[in-house]
């Protein structure tokens, strides 16, 4: 079973989801929301990382509870869906990116399950799982979607970046910027769950566009891209069912 973690756009994945758990409580506190299943997608469970009505900001998300809950439900892997700003000059609104690396600029988040009695130093050289990425790329090919690779730079938020910060991130090798891949990816690794992400570019990063960054414009890009995101995920869920 695949755990899919995403933002509000997930609501558009299907009609009338059913609850996949009775409670969002975990030893690490409450998860963002109750996980859900959609009719017709039996091998997936979905979690809205910003909670009901998009109320939980990126730096306030309880990433540990979210990952713990998904793991408790027995998922074999996590596919994350992100809205991001485009740093790479060739990226435009509505483009999809399949990141192969990340740089973490977040701070102060509860970012590990390690602690007394749980001595953990996980290898994180390759934060995104190669096999999941290959399957996502294959699905993109099957639905005719251009899915470029890239480097995800994760910032703390909730404010957007300054233009100079984006210039620095570009020098660091980042091609997209978002606020939620970390510590999600690292916690997934600590639990032994393969993790990959699909990014939707919803704006040119700070200083890259002619206009200021407006949430409403980004939401419109998300809404317009919903059918494509759904096709990609549905095809991916069919592909992972097939033996290799
Ligand atoms: N920066 C950080 N996070 C984002 C952006 C951005 O420009 N767009 C969507 N999420």
Short mmCIF file of N, CA and C in Angstrom, two decimals, residues 73-154:
data_model
loop_
_atom_site.label_atom_id
_atom_site.label_comp_id
_atom_site.label_asym_id
_atom_site.label_seq_id
_atom_site.Cartn_x
_atom_site.Cartn_y
_atom_site.Cartn_z
N UNK A 73 -0.47 2.44 9.73
CA UNK A 73 -1.49 1.92 8.83
C UNK A 73 -0.93 0.85 7.88
N UNK A 74 0.39 0.69 7.91
CA UNK A 74 1.00 -0.39 7.14
C UNK A 74 1.41 -0.01 5.73
N UNK A 75 1.63 1.28 5.47
CA UNK A 75 2.05 1.64 4.10
C UNK A 75 3.46 1.11 3.84
N UNK A 76 3.73 0.79 2.56
CA UNK A 76 5.04 0.27 2.17
C UNK A 76 5.96 1.38 1.67
N UNK A 77 5.39 2.51 1.30
CA UNK A 77 6.18 3.61 0.74
C UNK A 77 5.34 4.88 0.79
N UNK A 78 6.04 6.01 0.69
CA UNK A 78 5.35 7.32 0.71
C UNK A 78 5.62 8.05 -0.60
N UNK A 79 4.55 8.57 -1.19
CA UNK A 79 4.69 9.52 -2.30
C UNK A 79 4.14 10.85 -1.82
N UNK A 80 4.98 11.87 -1.88
CA UNK A 80 4.59 13.19 -1.41
C UNK A 80 4.28 14.09 -2.60
N UNK A 81 3.30 14.92 -2.42
CA UNK A 81 2.94 15.88 -3.46
C UNK A 81 3.18 17.28 -2.88
N UNK A 82 3.90 18.10 -3.64
CA UNK A 82 4.28 19.43 -3.16
C UNK A 82 3.92 20.53 -4.17
N UNK A 83 3.52 21.68 -3.66
CA UNK A 83 3.49 22.89 -4.48
C UNK A 83 4.82 23.60 -4.23
N UNK A 84 5.47 24.06 -5.28
CA UNK A 84 6.79 24.69 -5.13
C UNK A 84 6.90 25.93 -6.01
N UNK A 85 7.91 26.74 -5.69
CA UNK A 85 8.29 27.85 -6.55
C UNK A 85 9.40 27.36 -7.49
N UNK A 86 9.42 27.88 -8.68
CA UNK A 86 10.44 27.48 -9.67
C UNK A 86 11.66 28.39 -9.57
N UNK A 87 12.83 27.81 -9.35
CA UNK A 87 14.08 28.58 -9.34
C UNK A 87 14.75 28.46 -10.71
N UNK A 88 14.79 27.25 -11.21
CA UNK A 88 15.37 27.00 -12.53
C UNK A 88 14.65 27.85 -13.57
N UNK A 89 15.45 28.51 -14.40
CA UNK A 89 14.85 29.51 -15.31
C UNK A 89 13.96 28.87 -16.36
N UNK A 90 14.14 27.59 -16.59
CA UNK A 90 13.32 26.95 -17.62
C UNK A 90 11.97 26.49 -17.07
N UNK A 91 11.77 26.64 -15.75
CA UNK A 91 10.52 26.14 -15.16
C UNK A 91 9.42 27.20 -15.21
N UNK A 92 8.23 26.77 -15.57
CA UNK A 92 7.09 27.69 -15.58
C UNK A 92 5.97 27.16 -14.72
N UNK A 93 4.98 28.02 -14.45
CA UNK A 93 3.82 27.59 -13.65
C UNK A 93 3.15 26.40 -14.33
N UNK A 94 2.78 25.42 -13.51
CA UNK A 94 2.10 24.24 -14.05
C UNK A 94 3.05 23.13 -14.45
N UNK A 95 4.37 23.39 -14.41
CA UNK A 95 5.33 22.33 -14.71
C UNK A 95 5.43 21.36 -13.53
N UNK A 96 5.74 20.12 -13.85
CA UNK A 96 5.93 19.09 -12.82
C UNK A 96 7.41 18.76 -12.70
N UNK A 97 7.86 18.52 -11.48
CA UNK A 97 9.27 18.19 -11.22
C UNK A 97 9.33 16.97 -10.30
N UNK A 98 10.25 16.06 -10.61
CA UNK A 98 10.46 14.85 -9.80
C UNK A 98 11.83 15.00 -9.15
N UNK A 99 11.90 15.55 -7.94
CA UNK A 99 13.22 15.87 -7.38
C UNK A 99 14.05 14.62 -7.11
N UNK A 100 15.36 14.76 -7.35
CA UNK A 100 16.27 13.65 -7.07
C UNK A 100 17.20 13.97 -5.91
N UNK A 101 17.19 15.22 -5.46
CA UNK A 101 18.01 15.62 -4.31
C UNK A 101 17.30 16.72 -3.55
N UNK A 102 17.78 16.99 -2.35
CA UNK A 102 17.22 18.13 -1.61
C UNK A 102 18.29 18.81 -0.77
N UNK A 103 18.03 20.07 -0.45
CA UNK A 103 18.85 20.83 0.50
C UNK A 103 17.88 21.36 1.56
N UNK A 104 18.26 21.17 2.83
CA UNK A 104 17.37 21.51 3.94
C UNK A 104 17.78 22.84 4.57
N UNK A 105 16.90 23.84 4.48
CA UNK A 105 17.15 25.15 5.11
C UNK A 105 16.21 25.37 6.29
N UNK A 106 15.51 24.33 6.73
CA UNK A 106 14.55 24.52 7.83
C UNK A 106 15.28 24.52 9.16
N UNK A 107 14.64 25.00 10.18
CA UNK A 107 15.22 24.99 11.52
C UNK A 107 14.09 24.87 12.55
N UNK A 108 14.45 24.29 13.70
CA UNK A 108 13.52 24.27 14.83
C UNK A 108 12.35 23.32 14.69
N UNK A 109 12.33 22.49 13.66
CA UNK A 109 11.22 21.55 13.51
C UNK A 109 11.58 20.25 14.23
N UNK A 110 10.58 19.53 14.73
CA UNK A 110 10.82 18.21 15.32
C UNK A 110 11.17 17.28 14.17
N UNK A 111 12.45 16.96 14.03
CA UNK A 111 12.90 16.39 12.77
C UNK A 111 13.45 14.97 12.86
N UNK A 112 13.29 14.32 14.04
CA UNK A 112 13.84 12.97 14.15
C UNK A 112 13.06 12.13 15.14
N UNK A 113 13.07 10.83 14.91
CA UNK A 113 12.54 9.88 15.89
C UNK A 113 13.65 9.43 16.83
N UNK A 114 14.89 9.85 16.56
CA UNK A 114 16.01 9.43 17.41
C UNK A 114 15.88 10.09 18.77
N UNK A 115 16.43 9.44 19.76
CA UNK A 115 16.39 9.97 21.11
C UNK A 115 16.94 8.92 22.04
N UNK A 116 16.85 9.18 23.35
CA UNK A 116 17.36 8.18 24.30
C UNK A 116 16.72 6.82 24.02
N UNK A 117 17.53 5.82 23.88
CA UNK A 117 17.00 4.48 23.61
C UNK A 117 16.72 4.23 22.15
N UNK A 118 16.84 5.24 21.32
CA UNK A 118 16.61 5.04 19.88
C UNK A 118 17.73 5.76 19.13
N UNK A 119 18.89 5.11 19.11
CA UNK A 119 20.10 5.70 18.55
C UNK A 119 20.10 5.52 17.04
N UNK A 120 19.86 6.62 16.31
CA UNK A 120 19.67 6.52 14.86
C UNK A 120 20.60 7.50 14.14
N UNK A 121 21.30 7.00 13.13
CA UNK A 121 22.02 7.88 12.20
C UNK A 121 21.75 7.32 10.82
N UNK A 122 20.67 7.71 10.18
CA UNK A 122 20.34 7.07 8.90
C UNK A 122 21.16 7.64 7.76
N UNK A 123 21.46 6.80 6.79
CA UNK A 123 22.09 7.26 5.55
C UNK A 123 21.02 8.04 4.77
N UNK A 124 21.38 9.26 4.36
CA UNK A 124 20.41 10.11 3.66
C UNK A 124 21.04 10.68 2.40
N UNK A 125 22.11 10.01 1.92
CA UNK A 125 22.81 10.51 0.73
C UNK A 125 21.85 10.70 -0.44
N UNK A 126 20.95 9.72 -0.57
CA UNK A 126 19.94 9.78 -1.64
C UNK A 126 18.58 9.87 -0.96
N UNK A 127 18.06 11.10 -0.76
CA UNK A 127 16.83 11.25 0.03
C UNK A 127 15.58 10.68 -0.65
N UNK A 128 15.62 10.60 -1.99
CA UNK A 128 14.43 10.13 -2.71
C UNK A 128 14.70 8.74 -3.28
N UNK A 129 13.73 7.85 -3.12
CA UNK A 129 13.90 6.45 -3.50
C UNK A 129 13.95 6.28 -5.03
N UNK A 130 15.01 5.63 -5.50
CA UNK A 130 15.22 5.52 -6.95
C UNK A 130 14.10 4.72 -7.62
N UNK A 131 13.65 3.65 -6.97
CA UNK A 131 12.64 2.82 -7.61
C UNK A 131 11.29 3.54 -7.72
N UNK A 132 10.93 4.22 -6.66
CA UNK A 132 9.68 4.99 -6.72
C UNK A 132 9.77 6.06 -7.80
N UNK A 133 10.93 6.71 -7.87
CA UNK A 133 11.12 7.77 -8.86
C UNK A 133 11.00 7.21 -10.28
N UNK A 134 11.61 6.03 -10.48
CA UNK A 134 11.53 5.40 -11.81
C UNK A 134 10.08 5.10 -12.18
N UNK A 135 9.33 4.60 -11.21
CA UNK A 135 7.93 4.25 -11.51
C UNK A 135 7.12 5.51 -11.78
N UNK A 136 7.38 6.58 -11.02
CA UNK A 136 6.68 7.84 -11.28
C UNK A 136 7.03 8.38 -12.67
N UNK A 137 8.32 8.26 -13.02
CA UNK A 137 8.75 8.75 -14.34
C UNK A 137 8.08 7.93 -15.44
N UNK A 138 7.96 6.64 -15.20
CA UNK A 138 7.31 5.77 -16.20
C UNK A 138 5.84 6.17 -16.36
N UNK A 139 5.18 6.41 -15.23
CA UNK A 139 3.77 6.84 -15.30
C UNK A 139 3.65 8.16 -16.06
N UNK A 140 4.58 9.08 -15.78
CA UNK A 140 4.54 10.37 -16.48
C UNK A 140 4.62 10.13 -17.98
N UNK A 141 5.54 9.25 -18.38
CA UNK A 141 5.68 8.92 -19.80
C UNK A 141 4.38 8.36 -20.36
N UNK A 142 3.73 7.49 -19.59
CA UNK A 142 2.50 6.83 -20.07
C UNK A 142 1.36 7.81 -20.26
N UNK A 143 1.37 8.90 -19.46
CA UNK A 143 0.26 9.87 -19.62
C UNK A 143 0.72 11.10 -20.41
N UNK A 144 1.93 11.05 -20.94
CA UNK A 144 2.41 12.15 -21.79
C UNK A 144 2.79 13.40 -21.02
N UNK A 145 3.24 13.21 -19.78
CA UNK A 145 3.61 14.36 -18.95
C UNK A 145 5.12 14.50 -18.89
N UNK A 146 5.60 15.72 -19.07
CA UNK A 146 7.03 16.01 -18.97
C UNK A 146 7.36 16.15 -17.48
N UNK A 147 8.20 15.27 -16.96
CA UNK A 147 8.52 15.27 -15.53
C UNK A 147 10.02 15.43 -15.37
N UNK A 148 10.48 16.67 -15.25
CA UNK A 148 11.91 16.96 -15.15
C UNK A 148 12.44 16.57 -13.78
N UNK A 149 13.72 16.26 -13.69
CA UNK A 149 14.37 16.04 -12.39
C UNK A 149 14.66 17.39 -11.74
N UNK A 150 15.19 17.37 -10.52
CA UNK A 150 15.51 18.65 -9.90
C UNK A 150 15.99 18.49 -8.47
N UNK A 151 16.36 19.62 -7.89
CA UNK A 151 16.82 19.65 -6.50
C UNK A 151 15.85 20.54 -5.71
N UNK A 152 15.26 19.95 -4.68
CA UNK A 152 14.26 20.64 -3.86
C UNK A 152 14.97 21.34 -2.69
N UNK A 153 14.85 22.63 -2.60
CA UNK A 153 15.35 23.37 -1.45
C UNK A 153 14.19 23.61 -0.50
N UNK A 154 14.32 23.15 0.74
CA UNK A 154 13.20 23.28 1.69
C UNK A 154 13.45 24.43 2.66
#
